[in-house]
Amino acid sequence: MTEIEEKQGDFEMYFGPAHPGSGNFSVRVQLRGERVMKAVVDPGYLHRGFEKLMEYREPMQNSVLSDRICVLEPLQWNLLHAEAVDTLMGYDIPERAKYIRVILAELSRIQSHFIWYAVMSMGTGFTTGFNVAMGYRDYMLDVFDYITGGRLYPAGYICPGGVRKDLPEKAEKKILTLFEKIDYMHKFAKKENPAWLERFKEVGVLTKEEAIKLGATGPILRASGVASDVRRDDPYEIYDELEFEIPVLDEGDAYSRYLIAMQEIEESKKIVKQAIDRMPKGEVKTPNMKPIVHFRKAKGETYTRNELSRGEGAIYMIATGKKTPYRVKIRGPSFTHMIPILKHLLTDSYYADVPAIYWSLNQCPADVDR
Amino acid sequence: MKLSVISEIFKNLFKRPMTVLFPMEKVEIPERERAKHKFDIDNCISCGSCAKICLNKAIKMVEVKKEYKEKYPKTYPQIDLGKCCFCALCQDICPTGCLILTEDFYLATFDKDSIIIEPLKI
């Protein structure tokens, strides 16, 4: 990109980290009037050093730690970490545990998309949308609390070797009742909203070529017209046995990214219903497993990838026969979305569109910084 | 232009609130809630597994006060609630089931020293 010459009257503005709609992330924008000439992203406000911490802890402890990689989709990160350890240890996961893992991961995806809708609403001044979405998300958190014992943090409920506990009594019924409850929110979010059309239509357009070049994944890539989904391309757990669609739209603007989220909620509901119907009875963790993983037996390396609600997440783990992993590399989906893509989309946009573009990328500063 | 969402906004004005009036009303706390610890010292075998598994090193094996030392001569878990992340790994690993996490989540305090709980007070 060519360097823009600074003119008299140009000024710099900070969007975050103390902006109500920015999260723990900052963007420095160089403005000429209302127009953004240049954007410099400034991450690092939420760095907690998970990659290094995981080198000093045992896999079961890391499982608890993996919740915190992204606060908005903890169960999916739990699943990803558990899968990486399972591969290294060669665990044979019981069938029922696989179903429970998928049900919880998909519920977490719906919950995460609700937050997406909430923050998109808040970023554009549609406070009712924020309140409704966060309120209905709370019903989902109650179900997580019922199943895992924690509203936000499941504390490694999906652990290496299966899941920590079986589903409690009536959990399936609670999930189905929950779907009826949150149906209103989904209908509300899907309704055509004139304010949203104005703010999001044809804003932050990411073409197919740019999306591929800049490393977009997940809903951002699918909104730009590429049908890519790890659940379909490289199935894990029981995704190859389930029927679901992968929503794809060609426009690539902020509005189509929101539409993809709404369609994905529908698909996730379908997946959960199928999984509940087909779930077998039996063990939920590798037999006789105490909360200890004998990681000294593991040797080798693995690159495990999953489809998280924000895109493709991956964990690269090396085991060298010690009780802790030698190296853990976490690939968060928000990193590529927030650094090259956000910078590209903000350049030459209007300052008023910054929050709309920013939130349409469904970012999570926690997983950018890790 | 469709204005259907605006009618929904007005409907929401007259709906019952989603929240409850705490502390008069309380939401139901599920059985699996991971909150304050409960410790049965008589069943403890002092194996120290809870202290080993604790990822934040919130559990420390300590001796009890002099006056009780005759009855409880070994070391027992002391919990620092300020460090605890309530993951319940200690509960899962405990071979005798003497350390469990209860549903009592009212842990706010003004006294900083009270967050370190001695074995006999857990």
GROMACS .gro file of C-alpha atoms in nm:
model
  492
    1MET     CA    1   0.000   0.000   0.000
    2THR     CA    2   0.133   0.342  -0.086
    3GLU     CA    3   0.198   0.578   0.202
    4ILE     CA    4  -0.056   0.861   0.223
    5GLU     CA    5   0.087   1.207   0.241
    6GLU     CA    6  -0.027   1.397   0.544
    7LYS     CA    7  -0.201   1.726   0.470
    8GLN     CA    8  -0.272   2.016   0.697
    9GLY     CA    9  -0.599   1.955   0.877
   10ASP     CA   10  -0.560   1.576   0.892
   11PHE     CA   11  -0.606   1.437   1.237
   12GLU     CA   12  -0.583   1.111   1.422
   13MET     CA   13  -0.859   0.948   1.625
   14TYR     CA   14  -0.853   0.649   1.855
   15PHE     CA   15  -1.134   0.396   1.828
   16GLY     CA   16  -1.085   0.206   2.152
   17PRO     CA   17  -0.958   0.060   2.378
   18ALA     CA   18  -1.184   0.270   2.603
   19HIS     CA   19  -1.462   0.311   2.346
   20PRO     CA   20  -1.791   0.152   2.459
   21GLY     CA   21  -1.813  -0.041   2.134
   22SER     CA   22  -1.457  -0.150   2.084
   23GLY     CA   23  -1.377  -0.418   2.337
   24ASN     CA   24  -1.016  -0.446   2.449
   25PHE     CA   25  -0.883  -0.347   2.112
   26SER     CA   26  -0.778  -0.023   1.958
   27VAL     CA   27  -0.774   0.118   1.607
   28ARG     CA   28  -0.590   0.438   1.527
   29VAL     CA   29  -0.753   0.609   1.232
   30GLN     CA   30  -0.605   0.894   1.034
   31LEU     CA   31  -0.889   1.116   0.920
   32ARG     CA   32  -0.932   1.379   0.655
   33GLY     CA   33  -1.268   1.530   0.740
   34GLU     CA   34  -1.504   1.234   0.775
   35ARG     CA   35  -1.298   1.003   0.558
   36VAL     CA   36  -1.056   0.745   0.696
   37MET     CA   37  -0.727   0.777   0.510
   38LYS     CA   38  -0.539   0.513   0.700
   39ALA     CA   39  -0.612   0.272   0.984
   40VAL     CA   40  -0.356   0.122   1.217
   41VAL     CA   41  -0.476  -0.162   1.436
   42ASP     CA   42  -0.331  -0.179   1.783
   43PRO     CA   43  -0.388  -0.512   1.960
   44GLY     CA   44  -0.231  -0.636   2.282
   45TYR     CA   45  -0.459  -0.499   2.552
   46LEU     CA   46  -0.578  -0.845   2.650
   47HIS     CA   47  -0.261  -1.051   2.622
   48ARG     CA   48  -0.253  -1.321   2.886
   49GLY     CA   49   0.017  -1.547   2.745
   50PHE     CA   50  -0.183  -1.869   2.712
   51GLU     CA   51   0.068  -2.031   2.479
   52LYS     CA   52   0.344  -2.000   2.739
   53LEU     CA   53   0.116  -2.083   3.034
   54MET     CA   54   0.013  -2.405   2.865
   55GLU     CA   55   0.376  -2.518   2.849
   56TYR     CA   56   0.385  -2.518   3.229
   57ARG     CA   57   0.059  -2.693   3.300
   58GLU     CA   58  -0.077  -3.040   3.249
   59PRO     CA   59  -0.339  -3.102   2.977
   60MET     CA   60  -0.628  -3.131   3.223
   61GLN     CA   61  -0.536  -2.794   3.374
   62ASN     CA   62  -0.493  -2.649   3.025
   63SER     CA   63  -0.843  -2.765   2.949
   64VAL     CA   64  -0.972  -2.526   3.216
   65LEU     CA   65  -0.745  -2.256   3.079
   66SER     CA   66  -0.873  -2.307   2.725
   67ASP     CA   67  -1.212  -2.159   2.827
   68ARG     CA   68  -1.051  -1.821   2.857
   69ILE     CA   69  -0.899  -1.804   2.508
   70CYS     CA   70  -1.225  -1.658   2.385
   71VAL     CA   71  -1.476  -1.563   2.649
   72LEU     CA   72  -1.764  -1.563   2.402
   73GLU     CA   73  -1.726  -1.920   2.280
   74PRO     CA   74  -1.554  -2.111   2.563
   75LEU     CA   75  -1.705  -2.452   2.490
   76GLN     CA   76  -1.575  -2.452   2.135
   77TRP     CA   77  -1.222  -2.379   2.253
   78ASN     CA   78  -1.262  -2.654   2.512
   79LEU     CA   79  -1.351  -2.892   2.234
   80LEU     CA   80  -1.059  -2.785   2.018
   81HIS     CA   81  -0.808  -2.828   2.300
   82ALA     CA   82  -0.956  -3.161   2.400
   83GLU     CA   83  -0.932  -3.288   2.041
   84ALA     CA   84  -0.565  -3.191   2.016
   85VAL     CA   85  -0.483  -3.384   2.336
   86ASP     CA   86  -0.703  -3.677   2.229
   87THR     CA   87  -0.508  -3.707   1.903
   88LEU     CA   88  -0.171  -3.705   2.081
   89MET     CA   89  -0.287  -3.953   2.347
   90GLY     CA   90  -0.474  -4.173   2.098
   91TYR     CA   91  -0.791  -4.170   2.309
   92ASP     CA   92  -1.094  -4.350   2.175
   93ILE     CA   93  -1.381  -4.119   2.265
   94PRO     CA   94  -1.712  -4.285   2.359
   95GLU     CA   95  -1.992  -4.220   2.112
   96ARG     CA   96  -2.219  -4.047   2.364
   97ALA     CA   97  -1.942  -3.803   2.457
   98LYS     CA   98  -1.902  -3.705   2.092
   99TYR     CA   99  -2.272  -3.621   2.072
  100ILE     CA  100  -2.259  -3.417   2.394
  101ARG     CA  101  -1.953  -3.232   2.264
  102VAL     CA  102  -2.129  -3.140   1.940
  103ILE     CA  103  -2.451  -3.032   2.116
  104LEU     CA  104  -2.259  -2.799   2.347
  105ALA     CA  105  -2.036  -2.662   2.073
  106GLU     CA  106  -2.339  -2.576   1.862
  107LEU     CA  107  -2.526  -2.419   2.154
  108SER     CA  108  -2.214  -2.213   2.212
  109ARG     CA  109  -2.221  -2.107   1.846
  110ILE     CA  110  -2.583  -1.988   1.875
  111GLN     CA  111  -2.497  -1.800   2.193
  112SER     CA  112  -2.196  -1.641   2.028
  113HIS     CA  113  -2.401  -1.529   1.727
  114PHE     CA  114  -2.651  -1.368   1.967
  115ILE     CA  115  -2.366  -1.164   2.108
  116TRP     CA  116  -2.265  -1.079   1.753
  117TYR     CA  117  -2.611  -0.942   1.692
  118ALA     CA  118  -2.600  -0.758   2.025
  119VAL     CA  119  -2.269  -0.585   1.962
  120MET     CA  120  -2.360  -0.498   1.604
  121SER     CA  121  -2.675  -0.335   1.743
  122MET     CA  122  -2.484  -0.152   2.012
  123GLY     CA  123  -2.220  -0.033   1.768
  124THR     CA  124  -2.483   0.130   1.552
  125GLY     CA  125  -2.699   0.276   1.826
  126PHE     CA  126  -2.980   0.017   1.815
  127THR     CA  127  -2.990  -0.039   2.190
  128THR     CA  128  -3.312  -0.244   2.188
  129GLY     CA  129  -3.137  -0.505   1.974
  130PHE     CA  130  -2.855  -0.524   2.225
  131ASN     CA  131  -3.089  -0.562   2.522
  132VAL     CA  132  -3.309  -0.824   2.357
  133ALA     CA  133  -3.012  -1.031   2.236
  134MET     CA  134  -2.827  -1.021   2.567
  135GLY     CA  135  -3.148  -1.102   2.755
  136TYR     CA  136  -3.223  -1.409   2.545
  137ARG     CA  137  -2.858  -1.514   2.557
  138ASP     CA  138  -2.900  -1.528   2.932
  139TYR     CA  139  -3.153  -1.809   2.894
  140MET     CA  140  -2.883  -2.000   2.708
  141LEU     CA  141  -2.633  -1.932   2.986
  142ASP     CA  142  -2.880  -2.082   3.234
  143VAL     CA  143  -2.872  -2.404   3.034
  144PHE     CA  144  -2.491  -2.401   3.030
  145ASP     CA  145  -2.502  -2.351   3.405
  146TYR     CA  146  -2.736  -2.648   3.440
  147ILE     CA  147  -2.513  -2.875   3.231
  148THR     CA  148  -2.158  -2.761   3.306
  149GLY     CA  149  -2.194  -2.586   3.642
  150GLY     CA  150  -2.082  -2.249   3.514
  151ARG     CA  151  -2.274  -1.985   3.323
  152LEU     CA  152  -1.987  -1.853   3.117
  153TYR     CA  153  -1.693  -2.076   3.194
  154PRO     CA  154  -1.751  -2.449   3.169
  155ALA     CA  155  -1.408  -2.509   3.333
  156GLY     CA  156  -1.298  -2.771   3.087
  157TYR     CA  157  -1.634  -2.951   3.073
  158ILE     CA  158  -1.526  -3.088   2.735
  159CYS     CA  159  -1.202  -3.243   2.849
  160PRO     CA  160  -0.945  -3.479   2.699
  161GLY     CA  161  -1.101  -3.825   2.690
  162GLY     CA  162  -1.467  -3.720   2.663
  163VAL     CA  163  -1.666  -3.486   2.883
  164ARG     CA  164  -1.630  -3.441   3.259
  165LYS     CA  165  -1.984  -3.542   3.350
  166ASP     CA  166  -2.282  -3.690   3.171
  167LEU     CA  167  -2.573  -3.463   3.080
  168PRO     CA  168  -2.793  -3.409   3.386
  169GLU     CA  169  -3.147  -3.540   3.394
  170LYS     CA  170  -3.391  -3.355   3.170
  171ALA     CA  171  -3.106  -3.170   2.995
  172GLU     CA  172  -3.238  -3.264   2.649
  173LYS     CA  173  -3.583  -3.138   2.743
  174LYS     CA  174  -3.433  -2.814   2.876
  175ILE     CA  175  -3.245  -2.757   2.551
  176LEU     CA  176  -3.558  -2.808   2.341
  177THR     CA  177  -3.758  -2.575   2.569
  178LEU     CA  178  -3.477  -2.324   2.534
  179PHE     CA  179  -3.512  -2.333   2.156
  180GLU     CA  180  -3.880  -2.241   2.189
  181LYS     CA  181  -3.783  -1.957   2.423
  182ILE     CA  182  -3.512  -1.809   2.203
  183ASP     CA  183  -3.726  -1.843   1.893
  184TYR     CA  184  -3.866  -1.496   1.957
  185MET     CA  185  -3.520  -1.343   1.964
  186HIS     CA  186  -3.426  -1.515   1.639
  187LYS     CA  187  -3.745  -1.391   1.470
  188PHE     CA  188  -3.681  -1.042   1.607
  189ALA     CA  189  -3.325  -1.038   1.476
  190LYS     CA  190  -3.429  -1.164   1.134
  191LYS     CA  191  -3.686  -0.889   1.082
  192GLU     CA  192  -3.595  -0.630   0.828
  193ASN     CA  193  -3.474  -0.325   1.011
  194PRO     CA  194  -3.457   0.005   0.822
  195ALA     CA  195  -3.184   0.137   1.051
  196TRP     CA  196  -2.973  -0.170   0.987
  197LEU     CA  197  -3.022  -0.160   0.612
  198GLU     CA  198  -2.894   0.197   0.610
  199ARG     CA  199  -2.597   0.124   0.829
  200PHE     CA  200  -2.482  -0.212   0.696
  201LYS     CA  201  -2.589  -0.248   0.334
  202GLU     CA  202  -2.294  -0.201   0.097
  203VAL     CA  203  -2.066  -0.108   0.385
  204GLY     CA  204  -1.730  -0.282   0.434
  205VAL     CA  205  -1.744  -0.484   0.114
  206LEU     CA  206  -1.492  -0.767   0.108
  207THR     CA  207  -1.470  -0.933  -0.233
  208LYS     CA  208  -1.410  -1.303  -0.280
  209GLU     CA  209  -1.051  -1.254  -0.402
  210GLU     CA  210  -0.965  -1.017  -0.116
  211ALA     CA  211  -1.121  -1.251   0.140
  212ILE     CA  212  -0.906  -1.541   0.021
  213LYS     CA  213  -0.592  -1.329  -0.012
  214LEU     CA  214  -0.624  -1.174   0.334
  215GLY     CA  215  -0.694  -1.504   0.507
  216ALA     CA  216  -1.062  -1.475   0.602
  217THR     CA  217  -1.229  -1.785   0.744
  218GLY     CA  218  -1.570  -1.887   0.873
  219PRO     CA  219  -1.875  -1.661   0.836
  220ILE     CA  220  -1.666  -1.373   0.696
  221LEU     CA  221  -1.540  -1.591   0.411
  222ARG     CA  222  -1.881  -1.745   0.352
  223ALA     CA  223  -2.039  -1.400   0.329
  224SER     CA  224  -1.794  -1.324   0.048
  225GLY     CA  225  -1.908  -1.620  -0.157
  226VAL     CA  226  -1.672  -1.905  -0.062
  227ALA     CA  227  -1.834  -2.221   0.067
  228SER     CA  228  -1.575  -2.320   0.324
  229ASP     CA  229  -1.649  -2.488   0.653
  230VAL     CA  230  -1.419  -2.720   0.849
  231ARG     CA  231  -1.722  -2.916   0.969
  232ARG     CA  232  -1.780  -3.018   0.607
  233ASP     CA  233  -1.427  -3.005   0.460
  234ASP     CA  234  -1.249  -3.192   0.737
  235PRO     CA  235  -1.523  -3.339   0.961
  236TYR     CA  236  -1.449  -3.397   1.327
  237GLU     CA  237  -1.656  -3.563   1.602
  238ILE     CA  238  -1.989  -3.664   1.440
  239TYR     CA  239  -2.038  -3.383   1.188
  240ASP     CA  240  -2.012  -3.622   0.892
  241GLU     CA  241  -2.322  -3.808   1.015
  242LEU     CA  242  -2.539  -3.498   1.048
  243GLU     CA  243  -2.732  -3.312   0.782
  244PHE     CA  244  -2.690  -2.938   0.769
  245GLU     CA  245  -2.644  -2.664   0.513
  246ILE     CA  246  -2.360  -2.420   0.486
  247PRO     CA  247  -2.506  -2.074   0.419
  248VAL     CA  248  -2.313  -1.877   0.156
  249LEU     CA  249  -2.381  -1.526   0.025
  250ASP     CA  250  -2.203  -1.337  -0.251
  251GLU     CA  251  -2.233  -0.971  -0.153
  252GLY     CA  252  -1.948  -0.961   0.100
  253ASP     CA  253  -2.083  -0.652   0.281
  254ALA     CA  254  -2.155  -0.609   0.651
  255TYR     CA  255  -2.526  -0.686   0.599
  256SER     CA  256  -2.456  -1.020   0.435
  257ARG     CA  257  -2.226  -1.113   0.722
  258TYR     CA  258  -2.516  -1.051   0.960
  259LEU     CA  259  -2.749  -1.258   0.739
  260ILE     CA  260  -2.499  -1.546   0.746
  261ALA     CA  261  -2.505  -1.538   1.127
  262MET     CA  262  -2.885  -1.556   1.129
  263GLN     CA  263  -2.885  -1.854   0.891
  264GLU     CA  264  -2.614  -2.028   1.091
  265ILE     CA  265  -2.829  -2.008   1.404
  266GLU     CA  266  -3.096  -2.199   1.213
  267GLU     CA  267  -2.847  -2.464   1.101
  268SER     CA  268  -2.700  -2.501   1.450
  269LYS     CA  269  -3.049  -2.559   1.589
  270LYS     CA  270  -3.097  -2.829   1.327
  271ILE     CA  271  -2.768  -2.995   1.429
  272VAL     CA  272  -2.855  -2.990   1.800
  273LYS     CA  273  -3.201  -3.139   1.737
  274GLN     CA  274  -3.054  -3.419   1.524
  275ALA     CA  275  -2.783  -3.491   1.782
  276ILE     CA  276  -3.039  -3.508   2.064
  277ASP     CA  277  -3.254  -3.750   1.862
  278ARG     CA  278  -2.967  -3.981   1.777
  279MET     CA  279  -2.768  -3.964   2.099
  280PRO     CA  280  -2.685  -4.315   2.226
  281LYS     CA  281  -2.660  -4.418   2.591
  282GLY     CA  282  -2.337  -4.521   2.758
  283GLU     CA  283  -2.006  -4.391   2.891
  284VAL     CA  284  -1.908  -4.027   2.854
  285LYS     CA  285  -1.537  -4.048   2.911
  286THR     CA  286  -1.256  -4.290   2.847
  287PRO     CA  287  -1.323  -4.559   3.112
  288ASN     CA  288  -1.178  -4.509   3.460
  289MET     CA  289  -1.032  -4.174   3.373
  290LYS     CA  290  -0.954  -3.954   3.670
  291PRO     CA  291  -0.895  -3.589   3.588
  292ILE     CA  292  -0.535  -3.665   3.497
  293VAL     CA  293  -0.395  -3.714   3.148
  294HIS     CA  294  -0.079  -3.926   3.147
  295PHE     CA  295   0.082  -3.697   2.895
  296ARG     CA  296   0.426  -3.861   2.933
  297LYS     CA  297   0.296  -4.140   2.708
  298ALA     CA  298   0.230  -3.894   2.425
  299LYS     CA  299   0.492  -3.819   2.163
  300GLY     CA  300   0.465  -3.634   1.837
  301GLU     CA  301   0.283  -3.330   1.714
  302THR     CA  302  -0.065  -3.243   1.596
  303TYR     CA  303  -0.240  -2.962   1.416
  304THR     CA  304  -0.609  -2.979   1.501
  305ARG     CA  305  -0.856  -2.741   1.346
  306ASN     CA  306  -1.222  -2.676   1.417
  307GLU     CA  307  -1.495  -2.451   1.287
  308LEU     CA  308  -1.556  -2.201   1.566
  309SER     CA  309  -1.835  -1.945   1.549
  310ARG     CA  310  -1.588  -1.676   1.437
  311GLY     CA  311  -1.402  -1.884   1.183
  312GLU     CA  312  -1.134  -2.146   1.176
  313GLY     CA  313  -0.951  -2.202   1.502
  314ALA     CA  314  -0.658  -2.436   1.541
  315ILE     CA  315  -0.417  -2.570   1.799
  316TYR     CA  316  -0.071  -2.698   1.717
  317MET     CA  317   0.070  -2.904   2.001
  318ILE     CA  318   0.400  -3.083   2.045
  319ALA     CA  319   0.451  -3.357   2.303
  320THR     CA  320   0.801  -3.475   2.388
  321GLY     CA  321   0.733  -3.726   2.663
  322LYS     CA  322   0.711  -3.474   2.945
  323LYS     CA  323   0.402  -3.425   3.158
  324THR     CA  324   0.336  -3.085   3.000
  325PRO     CA  325   0.325  -2.999   2.628
  326TYR     CA  326   0.651  -2.877   2.478
  327ARG     CA  327   0.479  -2.613   2.266
  328VAL     CA  328   0.121  -2.501   2.211
  329LYS     CA  329   0.042  -2.264   1.927
  330ILE     CA  330  -0.307  -2.122   1.914
  331ARG     CA  331  -0.451  -1.993   1.589
  332GLY     CA  332  -0.746  -1.773   1.668
  333PRO     CA  333  -0.988  -1.686   1.388
  334SER     CA  334  -1.010  -1.320   1.487
  335PHE     CA  335  -0.641  -1.252   1.425
  336THR     CA  336  -0.665  -1.242   1.046
  337HIS     CA  337  -1.004  -1.072   1.059
  338MET     CA  338  -0.887  -0.798   1.290
  339ILE     CA  339  -0.546  -0.717   1.153
  340PRO     CA  340  -0.522  -0.735   0.774
  341ILE     CA  341  -0.894  -0.741   0.692
  342LEU     CA  342  -1.005  -0.463   0.927
  343LYS     CA  343  -0.719  -0.245   0.811
  344HIS     CA  344  -0.815  -0.307   0.449
  345LEU     CA  345  -1.187  -0.243   0.501
  346LEU     CA  346  -1.143   0.073   0.706
  347THR     CA  347  -0.915   0.243   0.457
  348ASP     CA  348  -1.121   0.488   0.254
  349SER     CA  349  -1.440   0.439   0.454
  350TYR     CA  350  -1.629   0.698   0.660
  351TYR     CA  351  -1.562   0.739   1.031
  352ALA     CA  352  -1.931   0.677   1.109
  353ASP     CA  353  -1.896   0.334   0.945
  354VAL     CA  354  -1.602   0.229   1.161
  355PRO     CA  355  -1.816   0.059   1.432
  356ALA     CA  356  -2.038  -0.105   1.170
  357ILE     CA  357  -1.739  -0.255   0.987
  358TYR     CA  358  -1.559  -0.334   1.310
  359TRP     CA  359  -1.844  -0.536   1.458
  360SER     CA  360  -1.956  -0.697   1.136
  361LEU     CA  361  -1.627  -0.890   1.148
  362ASN     CA  362  -1.743  -1.062   1.468
  363GLN     CA  363  -1.417  -1.007   1.643
  364CYS     CA  364  -1.299  -1.121   1.981
  365PRO     CA  365  -0.999  -0.926   2.115
  366ALA     CA  366  -0.936  -1.211   2.359
  367ASP     CA  367  -0.847  -1.453   2.084
  368VAL     CA  368  -0.645  -1.197   1.886
  369ASP     CA  369  -0.413  -1.140   2.181
  370ARG     CA  370  -0.444  -1.481   2.351
  371MET     CA  371  -3.987   0.017   0.377
  372LYS     CA  372  -4.086  -0.245   0.628
  373LEU     CA  373  -4.120  -0.123   0.983
  374SER     CA  374  -4.202  -0.455   1.147
  375VAL     CA  375  -3.909  -0.434   1.388
  376ILE     CA  376  -4.042  -0.104   1.522
  377SER     CA  377  -4.370  -0.265   1.623
  378GLU     CA  378  -4.165  -0.530   1.809
  379ILE     CA  379  -3.979  -0.256   1.995
  380PHE     CA  380  -4.312  -0.116   2.120
  381LYS     CA  381  -4.434  -0.463   2.217
  382ASN     CA  382  -4.118  -0.506   2.424
  383LEU     CA  383  -4.209  -0.198   2.625
  384PHE     CA  384  -4.505  -0.379   2.777
  385LYS     CA  385  -4.345  -0.718   2.834
  386ARG     CA  386  -4.246  -0.849   3.176
  387PRO     CA  387  -3.880  -0.784   3.258
  388MET     CA  388  -3.634  -1.069   3.209
  389THR     CA  389  -3.453  -0.996   3.533
  390VAL     CA  390  -3.569  -1.061   3.889
  391LEU     CA  391  -3.573  -0.823   4.184
  392PHE     CA  392  -3.269  -0.946   4.373
  393PRO     CA  393  -3.241  -1.003   4.675
  394MET     CA  394  -3.619  -1.037   4.722
  395GLU     CA  395  -3.643  -1.279   4.433
  396LYS     CA  396  -3.372  -1.525   4.340
  397VAL     CA  397  -3.311  -1.734   4.035
  398GLU     CA  398  -3.283  -2.107   4.085
  399ILE     CA  399  -2.925  -2.227   4.125
  400PRO     CA  400  -2.859  -2.562   3.957
  401GLU     CA  401  -2.716  -2.856   4.146
  402ARG     CA  402  -2.392  -2.855   3.949
  403GLU     CA  403  -2.304  -2.494   4.029
  404ARG     CA  404  -1.939  -2.465   4.122
  405ALA     CA  405  -1.910  -2.221   4.412
  406LYS     CA  406  -1.787  -2.225   4.773
  407HIS     CA  407  -1.603  -2.536   4.891
  408LYS     CA  408  -1.720  -2.775   5.159
  409PHE     CA  409  -1.465  -2.993   5.331
  410ASP     CA  410  -1.516  -3.298   5.547
  411ILE     CA  411  -1.192  -3.315   5.746
  412ASP     CA  412  -1.274  -3.650   5.908
  413ASN     CA  413  -1.272  -3.829   5.573
  414CYS     CA  414  -0.959  -3.659   5.439
  415ILE     CA  415  -0.659  -3.891   5.391
  416SER     CA  416  -0.416  -3.600   5.336
  417CYS     CA  417  -0.308  -3.730   4.997
  418GLY     CA  418  -0.253  -3.378   4.862
  419SER     CA  419  -0.404  -3.456   4.519
  420CYS     CA  420  -0.622  -3.144   4.537
  421ALA     CA  421  -0.317  -2.923   4.592
  422LYS     CA  422  -0.132  -3.093   4.304
  423ILE     CA  423  -0.414  -3.060   4.048
  424CYS     CA  424  -0.503  -2.700   4.140
  425LEU     CA  425  -0.396  -2.494   3.841
  426ASN     CA  426  -0.382  -2.164   4.027
  427LYS     CA  427  -0.208  -2.309   4.332
  428ALA     CA  428  -0.502  -2.191   4.543
  429ILE     CA  429  -0.486  -2.501   4.763
  430LYS     CA  430  -0.203  -2.545   5.007
  431MET     CA  431  -0.163  -2.839   5.246
  432VAL     CA  432  -0.123  -2.697   5.597
  433GLU     CA  433  -0.130  -2.816   5.956
  434VAL     CA  434  -0.426  -2.729   6.174
  435LYS     CA  435  -0.408  -2.510   6.485
  436LYS     CA  436  -0.224  -2.645   6.792
  437GLU     CA  437  -0.538  -2.716   6.993
  438TYR     CA  438  -0.674  -2.950   6.724
  439LYS     CA  439  -0.341  -3.106   6.625
  440GLU     CA  440  -0.388  -3.411   6.840
  441LYS     CA  441  -0.710  -3.503   6.666
  442TYR     CA  442  -0.592  -3.405   6.317
  443PRO     CA  443  -0.217  -3.464   6.304
  444LYS     CA  444  -0.166  -3.456   5.923
  445THR     CA  445  -0.179  -3.173   5.671
  446TYR     CA  446  -0.508  -3.058   5.520
  447PRO     CA  447  -0.612  -2.826   5.235
  448GLN     CA  448  -0.627  -2.453   5.296
  449ILE     CA  449  -0.807  -2.264   5.020
  450ASP     CA  450  -0.732  -1.917   4.891
  451LEU     CA  451  -1.061  -1.810   4.734
  452GLY     CA  452  -0.890  -1.511   4.578
  453LYS     CA  453  -0.688  -1.744   4.356
  454CYS     CA  454  -0.953  -2.013   4.305
  455CYS     CA  455  -1.113  -2.028   3.959
  456PHE     CA  456  -1.383  -2.274   4.071
  457CYS     CA  457  -1.297  -2.538   3.811
  458ALA     CA  458  -1.381  -2.825   4.051
  459LEU     CA  459  -1.080  -3.034   3.945
  460CYS     CA  460  -1.008  -3.079   4.321
  461GLN     CA  461  -1.356  -3.221   4.366
  462ASP     CA  462  -1.313  -3.462   4.075
  463ILE     CA  463  -0.973  -3.589   4.187
  464CYS     CA  464  -1.050  -3.629   4.558
  465PRO     CA  465  -1.041  -4.009   4.622
  466THR     CA  466  -1.270  -3.995   4.926
  467GLY     CA  467  -1.505  -3.722   4.806
  468CYS     CA  468  -1.437  -3.509   5.112
  469LEU     CA  469  -1.381  -3.185   4.920
  470ILE     CA  470  -1.683  -3.069   4.722
  471LEU     CA  471  -1.805  -2.746   4.567
  472THR     CA  472  -2.146  -2.626   4.682
  473GLU     CA  473  -2.405  -2.391   4.532
  474ASP     CA  474  -2.328  -2.110   4.779
  475PHE     CA  475  -2.193  -1.834   4.560
  476TYR     CA  476  -2.228  -1.540   4.802
  477LEU     CA  477  -1.858  -1.481   4.841
  478ALA     CA  478  -1.826  -1.104   4.832
  479THR     CA  479  -1.638  -0.966   5.131
  480PHE     CA  480  -1.484  -0.645   5.265
  481ASP     CA  481  -1.225  -0.833   5.465
  482LYS     CA  482  -0.935  -0.940   5.246
  483ASP     CA  483  -0.795  -1.183   5.502
  484SER     CA  484  -1.119  -1.381   5.514
  485ILE     CA  485  -1.063  -1.518   5.163
  486ILE     CA  486  -0.796  -1.758   5.285
  487ILE     CA  487  -0.988  -2.035   5.453
  488GLU     CA  488  -0.829  -2.273   5.701
  489PRO     CA  489  -0.903  -2.647   5.677
  490LEU     CA  490  -1.132  -2.646   5.980
  491LYS     CA  491  -1.335  -2.352   5.856
  492ILE     CA  492  -1.406  -2.471   5.503
   0.00000   0.00000   0.00000
